Short mmCIF file of C-alpha atoms in Angstrom, two decimals:
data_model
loop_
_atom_site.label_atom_id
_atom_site.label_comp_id
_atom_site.label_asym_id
_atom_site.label_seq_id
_atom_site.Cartn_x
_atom_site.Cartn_y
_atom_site.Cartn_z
CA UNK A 1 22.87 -19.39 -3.50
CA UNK A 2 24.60 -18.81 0.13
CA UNK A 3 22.36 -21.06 2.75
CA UNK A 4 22.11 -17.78 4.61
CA UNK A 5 20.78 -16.19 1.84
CA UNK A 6 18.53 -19.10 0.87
CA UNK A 7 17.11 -19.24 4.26
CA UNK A 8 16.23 -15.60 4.47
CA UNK A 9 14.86 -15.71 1.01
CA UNK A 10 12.48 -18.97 1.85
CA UNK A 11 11.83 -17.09 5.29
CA UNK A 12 10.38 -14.29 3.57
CA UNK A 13 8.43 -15.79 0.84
CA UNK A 14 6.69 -18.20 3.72
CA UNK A 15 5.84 -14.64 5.21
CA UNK A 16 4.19 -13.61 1.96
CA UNK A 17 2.36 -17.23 2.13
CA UNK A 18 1.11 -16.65 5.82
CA UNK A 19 -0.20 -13.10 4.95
CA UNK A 20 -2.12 -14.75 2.16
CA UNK A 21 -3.25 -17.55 4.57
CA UNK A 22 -4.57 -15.07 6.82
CA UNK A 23 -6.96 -12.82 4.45
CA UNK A 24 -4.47 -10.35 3.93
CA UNK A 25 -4.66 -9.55 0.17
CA UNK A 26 -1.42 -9.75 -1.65
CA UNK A 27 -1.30 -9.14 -4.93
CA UNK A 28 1.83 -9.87 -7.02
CA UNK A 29 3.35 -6.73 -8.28
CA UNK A 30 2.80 -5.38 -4.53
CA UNK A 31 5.22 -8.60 -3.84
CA UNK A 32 7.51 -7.75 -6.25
CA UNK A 33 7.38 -4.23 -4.85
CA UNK A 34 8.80 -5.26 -1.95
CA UNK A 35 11.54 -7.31 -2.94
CA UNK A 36 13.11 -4.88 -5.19
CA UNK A 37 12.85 -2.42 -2.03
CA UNK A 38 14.67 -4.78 0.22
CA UNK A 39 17.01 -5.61 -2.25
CA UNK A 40 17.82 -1.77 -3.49
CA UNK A 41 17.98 -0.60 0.14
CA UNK A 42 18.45 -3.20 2.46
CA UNK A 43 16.68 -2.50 6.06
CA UNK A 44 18.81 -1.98 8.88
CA UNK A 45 16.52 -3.54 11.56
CA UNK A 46 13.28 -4.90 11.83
CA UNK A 47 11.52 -1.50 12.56
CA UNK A 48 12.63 -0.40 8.97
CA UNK A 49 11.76 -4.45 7.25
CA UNK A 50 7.97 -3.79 9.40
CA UNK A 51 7.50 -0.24 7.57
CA UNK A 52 8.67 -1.94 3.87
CA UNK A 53 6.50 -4.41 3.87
CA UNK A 54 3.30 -2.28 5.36
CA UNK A 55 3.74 0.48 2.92
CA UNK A 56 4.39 -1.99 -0.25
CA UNK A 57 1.97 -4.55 0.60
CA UNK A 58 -0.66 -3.32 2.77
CA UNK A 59 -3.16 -1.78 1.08
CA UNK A 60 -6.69 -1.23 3.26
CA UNK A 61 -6.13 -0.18 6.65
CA UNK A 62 -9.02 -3.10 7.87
CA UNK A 63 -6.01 -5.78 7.30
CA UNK A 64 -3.95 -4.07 9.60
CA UNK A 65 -4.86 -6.45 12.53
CA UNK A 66 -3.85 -9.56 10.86
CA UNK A 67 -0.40 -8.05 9.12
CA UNK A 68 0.64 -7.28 12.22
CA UNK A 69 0.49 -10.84 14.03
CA UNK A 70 1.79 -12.54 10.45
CA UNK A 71 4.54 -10.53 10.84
CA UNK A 72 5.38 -10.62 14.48
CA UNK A 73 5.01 -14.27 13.80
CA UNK A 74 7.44 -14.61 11.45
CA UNK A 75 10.14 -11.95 12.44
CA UNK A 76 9.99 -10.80 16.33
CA UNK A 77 8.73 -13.66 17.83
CA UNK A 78 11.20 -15.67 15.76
CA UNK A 79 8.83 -18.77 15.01
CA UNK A 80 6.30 -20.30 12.98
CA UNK A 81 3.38 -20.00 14.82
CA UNK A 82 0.03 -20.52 14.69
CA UNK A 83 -1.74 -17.13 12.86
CA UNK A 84 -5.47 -16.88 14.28
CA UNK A 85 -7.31 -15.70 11.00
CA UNK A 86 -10.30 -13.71 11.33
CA UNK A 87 -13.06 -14.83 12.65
CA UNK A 88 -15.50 -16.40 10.37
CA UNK A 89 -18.78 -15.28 9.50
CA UNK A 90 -22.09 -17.33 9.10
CA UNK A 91 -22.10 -17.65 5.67
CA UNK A 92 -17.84 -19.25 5.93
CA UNK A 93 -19.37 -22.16 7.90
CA UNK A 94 -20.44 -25.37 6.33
CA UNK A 95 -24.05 -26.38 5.78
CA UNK A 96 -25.24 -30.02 6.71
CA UNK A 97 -25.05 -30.81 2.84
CA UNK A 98 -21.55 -29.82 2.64
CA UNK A 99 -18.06 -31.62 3.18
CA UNK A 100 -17.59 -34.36 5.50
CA UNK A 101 -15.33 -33.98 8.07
CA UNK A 102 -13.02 -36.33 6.63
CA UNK A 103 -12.89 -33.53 3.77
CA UNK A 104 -9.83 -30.82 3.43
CA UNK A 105 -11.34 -27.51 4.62
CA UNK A 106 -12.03 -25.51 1.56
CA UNK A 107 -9.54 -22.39 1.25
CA UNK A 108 -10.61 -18.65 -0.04
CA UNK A 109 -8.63 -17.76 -3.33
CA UNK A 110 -8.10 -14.49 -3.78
CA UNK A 111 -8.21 -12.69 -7.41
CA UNK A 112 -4.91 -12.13 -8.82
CA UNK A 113 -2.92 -13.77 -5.84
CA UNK A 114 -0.99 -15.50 -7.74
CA UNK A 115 -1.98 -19.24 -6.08
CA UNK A 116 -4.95 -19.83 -8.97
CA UNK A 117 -5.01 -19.19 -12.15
CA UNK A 118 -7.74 -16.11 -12.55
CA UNK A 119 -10.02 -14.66 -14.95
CA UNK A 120 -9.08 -11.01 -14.16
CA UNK A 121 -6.13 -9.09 -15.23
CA UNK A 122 -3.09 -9.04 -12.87
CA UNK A 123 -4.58 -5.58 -11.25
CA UNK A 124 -8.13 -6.32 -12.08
CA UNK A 125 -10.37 -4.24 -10.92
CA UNK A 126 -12.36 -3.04 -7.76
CA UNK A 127 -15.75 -2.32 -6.24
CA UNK A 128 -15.62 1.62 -5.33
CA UNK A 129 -17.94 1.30 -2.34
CA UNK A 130 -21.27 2.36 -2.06
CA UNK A 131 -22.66 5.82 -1.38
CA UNK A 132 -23.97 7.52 1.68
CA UNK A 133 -26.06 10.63 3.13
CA UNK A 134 -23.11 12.49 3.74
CA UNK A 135 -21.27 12.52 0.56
CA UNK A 136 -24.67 12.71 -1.63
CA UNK A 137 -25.11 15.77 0.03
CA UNK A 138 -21.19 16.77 -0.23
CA UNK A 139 -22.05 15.49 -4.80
CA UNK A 140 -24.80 18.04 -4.53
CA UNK A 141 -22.93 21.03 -3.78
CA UNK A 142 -20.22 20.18 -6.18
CA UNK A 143 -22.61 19.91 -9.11
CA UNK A 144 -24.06 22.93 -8.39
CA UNK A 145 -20.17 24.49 -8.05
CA UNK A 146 -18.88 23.37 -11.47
CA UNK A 147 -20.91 25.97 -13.62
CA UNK A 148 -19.73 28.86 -11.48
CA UNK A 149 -15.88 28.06 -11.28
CA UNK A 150 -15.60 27.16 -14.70
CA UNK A 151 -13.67 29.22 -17.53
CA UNK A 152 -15.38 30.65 -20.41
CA UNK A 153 -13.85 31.49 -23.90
CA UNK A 154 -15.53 33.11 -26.91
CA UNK A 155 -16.95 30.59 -29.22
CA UNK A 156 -15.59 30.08 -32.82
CA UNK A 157 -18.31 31.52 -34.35
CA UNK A 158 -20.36 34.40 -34.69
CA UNK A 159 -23.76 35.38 -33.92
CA UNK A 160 -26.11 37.85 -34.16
CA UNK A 161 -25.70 40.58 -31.07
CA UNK A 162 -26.68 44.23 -30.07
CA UNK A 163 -22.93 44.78 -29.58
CA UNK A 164 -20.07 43.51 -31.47
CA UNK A 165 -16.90 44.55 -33.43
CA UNK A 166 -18.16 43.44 -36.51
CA UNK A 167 -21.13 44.46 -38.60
CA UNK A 168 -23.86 42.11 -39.63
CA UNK A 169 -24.31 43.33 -43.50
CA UNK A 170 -26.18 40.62 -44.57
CA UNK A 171 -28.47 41.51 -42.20
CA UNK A 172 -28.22 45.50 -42.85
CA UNK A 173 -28.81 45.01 -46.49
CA UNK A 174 -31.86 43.13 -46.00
CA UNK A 175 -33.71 45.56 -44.07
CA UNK A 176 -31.68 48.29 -46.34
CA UNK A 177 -33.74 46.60 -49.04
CA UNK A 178 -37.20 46.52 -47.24
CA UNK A 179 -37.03 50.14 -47.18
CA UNK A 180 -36.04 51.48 -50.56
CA UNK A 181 -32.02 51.14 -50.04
CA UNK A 182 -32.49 53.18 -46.90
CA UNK A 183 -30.08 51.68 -44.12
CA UNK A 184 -32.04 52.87 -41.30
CA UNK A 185 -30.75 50.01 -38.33
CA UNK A 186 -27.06 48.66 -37.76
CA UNK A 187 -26.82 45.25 -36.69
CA UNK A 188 -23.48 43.38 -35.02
CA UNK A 189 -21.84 40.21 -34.87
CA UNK A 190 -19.97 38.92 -31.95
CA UNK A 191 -18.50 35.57 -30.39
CA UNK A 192 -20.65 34.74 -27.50
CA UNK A 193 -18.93 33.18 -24.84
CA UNK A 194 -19.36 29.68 -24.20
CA UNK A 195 -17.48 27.35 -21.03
CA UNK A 196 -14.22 26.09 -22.07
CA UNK A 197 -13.37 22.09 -21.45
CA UNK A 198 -12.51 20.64 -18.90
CA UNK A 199 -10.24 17.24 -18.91
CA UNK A 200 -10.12 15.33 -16.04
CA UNK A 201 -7.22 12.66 -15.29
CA UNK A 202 -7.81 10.93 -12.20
CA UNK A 203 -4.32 8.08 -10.62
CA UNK A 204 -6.28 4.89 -9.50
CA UNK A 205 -2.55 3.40 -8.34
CA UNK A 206 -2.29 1.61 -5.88
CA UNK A 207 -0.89 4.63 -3.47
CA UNK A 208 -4.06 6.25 -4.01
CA UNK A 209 -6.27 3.12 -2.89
CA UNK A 210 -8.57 4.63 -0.12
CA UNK A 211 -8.98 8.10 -2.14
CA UNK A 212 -9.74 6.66 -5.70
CA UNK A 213 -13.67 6.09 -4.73
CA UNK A 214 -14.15 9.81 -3.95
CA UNK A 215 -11.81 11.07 -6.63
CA UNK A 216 -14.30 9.06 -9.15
CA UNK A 217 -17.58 10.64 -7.84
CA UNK A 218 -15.87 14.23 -7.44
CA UNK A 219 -15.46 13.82 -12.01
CA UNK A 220 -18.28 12.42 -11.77
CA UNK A 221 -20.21 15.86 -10.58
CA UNK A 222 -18.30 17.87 -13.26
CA UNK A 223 -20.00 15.43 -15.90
CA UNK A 224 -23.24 16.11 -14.30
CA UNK A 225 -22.46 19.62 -14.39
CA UNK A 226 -21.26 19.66 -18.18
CA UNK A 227 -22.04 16.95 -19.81
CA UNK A 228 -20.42 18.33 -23.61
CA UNK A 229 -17.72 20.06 -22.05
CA UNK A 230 -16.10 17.31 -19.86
CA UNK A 231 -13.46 14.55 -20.34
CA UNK A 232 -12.04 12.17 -17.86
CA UNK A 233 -9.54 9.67 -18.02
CA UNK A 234 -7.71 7.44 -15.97
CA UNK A 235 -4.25 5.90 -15.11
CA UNK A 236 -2.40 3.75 -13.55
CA UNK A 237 -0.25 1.34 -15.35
CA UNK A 238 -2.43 2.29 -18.47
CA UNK A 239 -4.61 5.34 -20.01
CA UNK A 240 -8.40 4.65 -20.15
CA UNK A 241 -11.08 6.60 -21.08
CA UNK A 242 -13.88 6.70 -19.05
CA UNK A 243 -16.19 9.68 -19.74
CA UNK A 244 -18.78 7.22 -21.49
CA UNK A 245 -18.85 5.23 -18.51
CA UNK A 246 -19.31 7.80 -16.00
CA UNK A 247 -21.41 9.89 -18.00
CA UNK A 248 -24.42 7.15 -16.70
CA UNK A 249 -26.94 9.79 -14.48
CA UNK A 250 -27.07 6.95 -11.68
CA UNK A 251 -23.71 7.28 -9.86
CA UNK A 252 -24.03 3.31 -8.84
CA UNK A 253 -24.32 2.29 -12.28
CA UNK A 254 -21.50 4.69 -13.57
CA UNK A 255 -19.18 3.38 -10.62
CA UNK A 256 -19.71 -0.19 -11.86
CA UNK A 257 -19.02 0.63 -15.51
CA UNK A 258 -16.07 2.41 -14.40
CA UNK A 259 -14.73 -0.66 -12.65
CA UNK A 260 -15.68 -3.12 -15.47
CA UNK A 261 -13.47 -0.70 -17.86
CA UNK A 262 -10.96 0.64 -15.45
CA UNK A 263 -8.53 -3.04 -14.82
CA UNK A 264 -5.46 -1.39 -13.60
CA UNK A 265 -6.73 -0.16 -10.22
CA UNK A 266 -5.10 -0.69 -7.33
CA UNK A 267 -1.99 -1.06 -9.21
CA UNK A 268 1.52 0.76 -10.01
CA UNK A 269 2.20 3.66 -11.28
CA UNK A 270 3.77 4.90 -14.81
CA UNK A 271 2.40 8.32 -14.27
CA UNK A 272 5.21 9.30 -17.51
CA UNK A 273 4.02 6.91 -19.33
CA UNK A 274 0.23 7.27 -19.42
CA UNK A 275 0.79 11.02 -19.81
CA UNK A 276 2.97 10.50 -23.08
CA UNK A 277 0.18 8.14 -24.53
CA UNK A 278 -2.67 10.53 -23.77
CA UNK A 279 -0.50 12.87 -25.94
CA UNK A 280 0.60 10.37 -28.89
CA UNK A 281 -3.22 10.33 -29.64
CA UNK A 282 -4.06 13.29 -31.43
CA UNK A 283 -7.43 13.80 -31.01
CA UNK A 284 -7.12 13.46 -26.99
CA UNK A 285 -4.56 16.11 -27.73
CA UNK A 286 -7.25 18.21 -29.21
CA UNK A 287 -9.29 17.60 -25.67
CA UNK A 288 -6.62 19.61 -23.86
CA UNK A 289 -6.03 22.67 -26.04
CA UNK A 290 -7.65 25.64 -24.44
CA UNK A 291 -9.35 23.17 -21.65
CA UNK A 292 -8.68 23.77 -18.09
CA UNK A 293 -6.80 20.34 -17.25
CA UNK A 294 -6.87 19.13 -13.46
CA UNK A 295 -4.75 16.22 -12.75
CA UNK A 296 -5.46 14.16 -9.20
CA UNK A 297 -2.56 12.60 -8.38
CA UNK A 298 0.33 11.72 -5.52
CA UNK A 299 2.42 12.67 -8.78
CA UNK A 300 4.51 9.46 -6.76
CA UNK A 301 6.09 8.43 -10.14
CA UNK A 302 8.09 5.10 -10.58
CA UNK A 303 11.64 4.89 -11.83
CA UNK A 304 12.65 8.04 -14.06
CA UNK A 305 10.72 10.98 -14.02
CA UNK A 306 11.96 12.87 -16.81
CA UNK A 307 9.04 11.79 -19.03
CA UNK A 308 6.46 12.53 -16.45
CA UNK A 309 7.83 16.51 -16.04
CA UNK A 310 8.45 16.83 -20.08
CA UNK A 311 4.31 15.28 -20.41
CA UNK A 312 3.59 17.78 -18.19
CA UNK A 313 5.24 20.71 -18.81
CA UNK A 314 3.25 19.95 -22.55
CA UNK A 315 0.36 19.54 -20.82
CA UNK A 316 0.21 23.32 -19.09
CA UNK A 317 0.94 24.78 -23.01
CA UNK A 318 -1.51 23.33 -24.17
CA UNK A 319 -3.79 23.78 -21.81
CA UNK A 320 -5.81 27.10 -20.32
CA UNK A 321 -4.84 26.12 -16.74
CA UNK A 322 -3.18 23.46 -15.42
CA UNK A 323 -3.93 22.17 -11.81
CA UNK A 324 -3.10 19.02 -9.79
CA UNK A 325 -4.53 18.48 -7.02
CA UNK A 326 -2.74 15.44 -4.32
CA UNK A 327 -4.08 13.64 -1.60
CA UNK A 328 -0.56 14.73 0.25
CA UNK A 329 -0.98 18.32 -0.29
CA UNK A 330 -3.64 18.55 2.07
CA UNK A 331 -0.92 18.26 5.15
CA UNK A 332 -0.17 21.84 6.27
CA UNK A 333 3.47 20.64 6.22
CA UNK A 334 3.62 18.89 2.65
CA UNK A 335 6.43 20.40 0.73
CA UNK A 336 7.61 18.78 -3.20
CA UNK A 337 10.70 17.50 -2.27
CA UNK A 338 10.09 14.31 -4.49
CA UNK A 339 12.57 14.59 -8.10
CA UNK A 340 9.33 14.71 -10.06
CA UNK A 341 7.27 16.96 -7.90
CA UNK A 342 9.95 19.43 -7.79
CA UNK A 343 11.15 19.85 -11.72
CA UNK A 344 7.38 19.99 -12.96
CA UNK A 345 6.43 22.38 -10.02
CA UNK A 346 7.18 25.18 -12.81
CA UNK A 347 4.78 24.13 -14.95
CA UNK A 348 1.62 24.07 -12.41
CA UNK A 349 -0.54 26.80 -12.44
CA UNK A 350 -1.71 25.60 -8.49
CA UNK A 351 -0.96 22.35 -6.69
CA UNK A 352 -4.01 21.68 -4.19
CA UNK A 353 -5.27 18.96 -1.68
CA UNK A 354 -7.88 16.83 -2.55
CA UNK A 355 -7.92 13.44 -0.85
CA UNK A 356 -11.98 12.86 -0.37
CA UNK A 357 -15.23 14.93 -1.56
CA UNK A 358 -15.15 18.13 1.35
CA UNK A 359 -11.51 18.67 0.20
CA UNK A 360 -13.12 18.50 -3.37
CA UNK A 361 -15.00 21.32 -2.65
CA UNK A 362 -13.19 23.50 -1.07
CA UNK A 363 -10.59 22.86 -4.12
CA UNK A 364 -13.20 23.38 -6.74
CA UNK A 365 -14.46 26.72 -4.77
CA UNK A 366 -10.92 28.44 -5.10
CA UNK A 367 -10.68 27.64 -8.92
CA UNK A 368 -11.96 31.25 -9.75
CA UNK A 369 -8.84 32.78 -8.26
CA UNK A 370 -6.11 30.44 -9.52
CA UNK A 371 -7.72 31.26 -12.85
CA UNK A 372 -7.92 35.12 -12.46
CA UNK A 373 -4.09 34.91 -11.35
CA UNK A 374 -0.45 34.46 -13.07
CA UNK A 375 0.15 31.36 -15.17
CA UNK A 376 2.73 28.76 -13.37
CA UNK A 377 2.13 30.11 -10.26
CA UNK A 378 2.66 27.09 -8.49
CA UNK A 379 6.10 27.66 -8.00
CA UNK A 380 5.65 31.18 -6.67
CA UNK A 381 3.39 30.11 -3.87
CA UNK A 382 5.24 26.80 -3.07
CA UNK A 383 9.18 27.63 -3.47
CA UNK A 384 10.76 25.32 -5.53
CA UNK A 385 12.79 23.16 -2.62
CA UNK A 386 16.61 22.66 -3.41
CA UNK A 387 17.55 19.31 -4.89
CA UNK A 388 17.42 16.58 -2.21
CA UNK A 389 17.60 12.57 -2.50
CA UNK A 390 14.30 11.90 -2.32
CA UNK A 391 13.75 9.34 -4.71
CA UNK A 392 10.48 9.82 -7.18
#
């Protein structure tokens, strides 16, 4: 290797180091991230190195401080200085019982950062914060939405009815026979109409980090709100069910066995990929026929998209409606211009914003009209933009 090279290379991965050294969380693929960015699409100037390395490694917006002196540090101030970590709390400092002060400082190891060996999976998985006032009151109006919004489709079977378009004659000869053969009362059979499904399939990637809490607890009102007529999965790098899980009536305890089953979170994304397995398995293919399938997602797909617009152009035949709402749609200004946003814009019946529970709402309130209008109407009320180089 070039010295040049080697020195830039060691320069960057003592960056990485110092970031770690400082509280700012790290986590390997995120640092792999980044170096296939810089070495894809090299930056021109520090500005565009600064915005790399926030947007691939950064990942809650309270670290922001810290990644900011680490890398002012490293790169504009052209030295290795001194980092001033946050300040410690009461419970970081020693008790009498504890080391002398002839003995090394004990050092924080992260989960998954790569410096000890951990228990968890590389992505493991993440506390979804606890719950408030504000968005229990936001959960109650949601529940109490679901029933309204949601489709209904005549049942498979028959019942007994005062109107139908079929006669009940085992019914008419019964009472025919009760009265000497006389028929004297016509009785129907119709399909009542019962809700139709609804699957759920919620991105906990790591681009959708500070949304993925509210995403959970907006399925989690539509299970509350039809308990035998909902399904919700996640993905990230991997499908998981988790309607068991956050079918539990206590949101807390549902959020927790969410995150002890859900260990890609906070990960990357294989959006294709976790689509394409959900339909490999047959009998989660039998979820989404006829169901009206909402997908919440950045639909920010990694390498080719191809599989993620042929999964989902499946996904609207098979389904009654298919919606997705994004976290980046909720910009008055947001247009597809992404390679996989565009191609599978066709096969949308609405693309909506939804990046916390109000947005949720408002969402879930205009369901009733994307379902009383045109199929793959997405594309009609967001033009189709013209091929650009925006990568996926």
């Amino acid at each position: 290797m070039p010295e040049p090279i080697a020195l830039a290379a060691g320069h960057l991965w003592g960056f990485l180091s110092a970031l770690r050294a400082a509280g700012v969380t790290t986590a390997l693929p995120k640092q792999a991230d980044l170096l296939r960015v810089i070495d894809a699409s090299p930056p021109r100037d520090l500005t565009a190195l600064y915005w790399y390395a926030r947007i691939t490694l950064l990942h809650d917006v309270g670290e922001l401080g810290a990644f900011d002196r680490v890398f002012d540090a490293w790169f504009r101030q052209g030295g290795l200085q001194d980092v001033v970590p946050p300040p410690a709390s009461e419970s970081d400092v020693p008790s009498p019982q504890g080391p002398g002060e002839d003995d090394p400082a004990p050092q924080d190891v992260l989960p998954g950062d790569g410096t000890r060996a951990s228990a968890l999976s590389t992505y493991g998985s993440r506390d979804f914060g606890p719950d408030d006032e504000r968005r229990r009151s936001v959960m109650r109006d949601l529940e109490a939405a679901w029933p309204a919004v949601l489709p209904w489709a005549p049942s498979r079977r028959r019942r007994p009815a005062r109107s139908g378009d079929r006669l009940d004659m085992r019914h008419i000869w019964r009472r025919a026979h009760r009265h000497d053969g006389e028929i004297v009362e016509l009785r129907r059979r119709a399909r009542p109409p019962r809700p139709r499904r609804l699957l759920i399939l919620v991105d906990v990637s790591g681009s959708l980090r500070q949304h993925t809490p509210d995403l959970l607890r907006l399925a989690h009102t539509a299970l509350r709100a039809a308990p035998a007529r909902t399904e919700v999965f996640t993905f990230g790098t991997r499908l998981t069910r988790i309607t068991p899980a956050l079918s539990h009536p206590h949101l807390d305890r549902a959020l927790r066995a969410v995150s002890g089953k859900v260990t890609d979170a906070d990960g990357g994304t294989a959006i294709g990929a976790a689509l394409q397995e959900f339909l490999s398995v047959p009998r989660f293919t039998a979820l989404a026929r006829g169901a009206l399938v909402i997908v919440l997602s950045d639909g920010l797909e990694r390498g080719d998209h191809e599989p993620m617009v042929r999964a989902t152009a499946r996904l609207s035949r098979l389904g009654h409606r298919l919606v997705w709402w994004s976290p980046l749609a909720c910009s008055p200004t947001y247009s597809p211009v992404t390679r996989a946003m565009a191609a599978q814009l066709p096969s949308l019946d609405h693309l909506g914003g939804v990046r916390d529970l109000p947005t949720g709402l408002a969402e879930v309130r205009r369901l009733p009209a994307v379902l009383s209008g045109p199929r793959r109407a997405a594309a009609r009320r967001r033009p189709t933009p013209r091929p650009t180089g925006v990568p996926s």
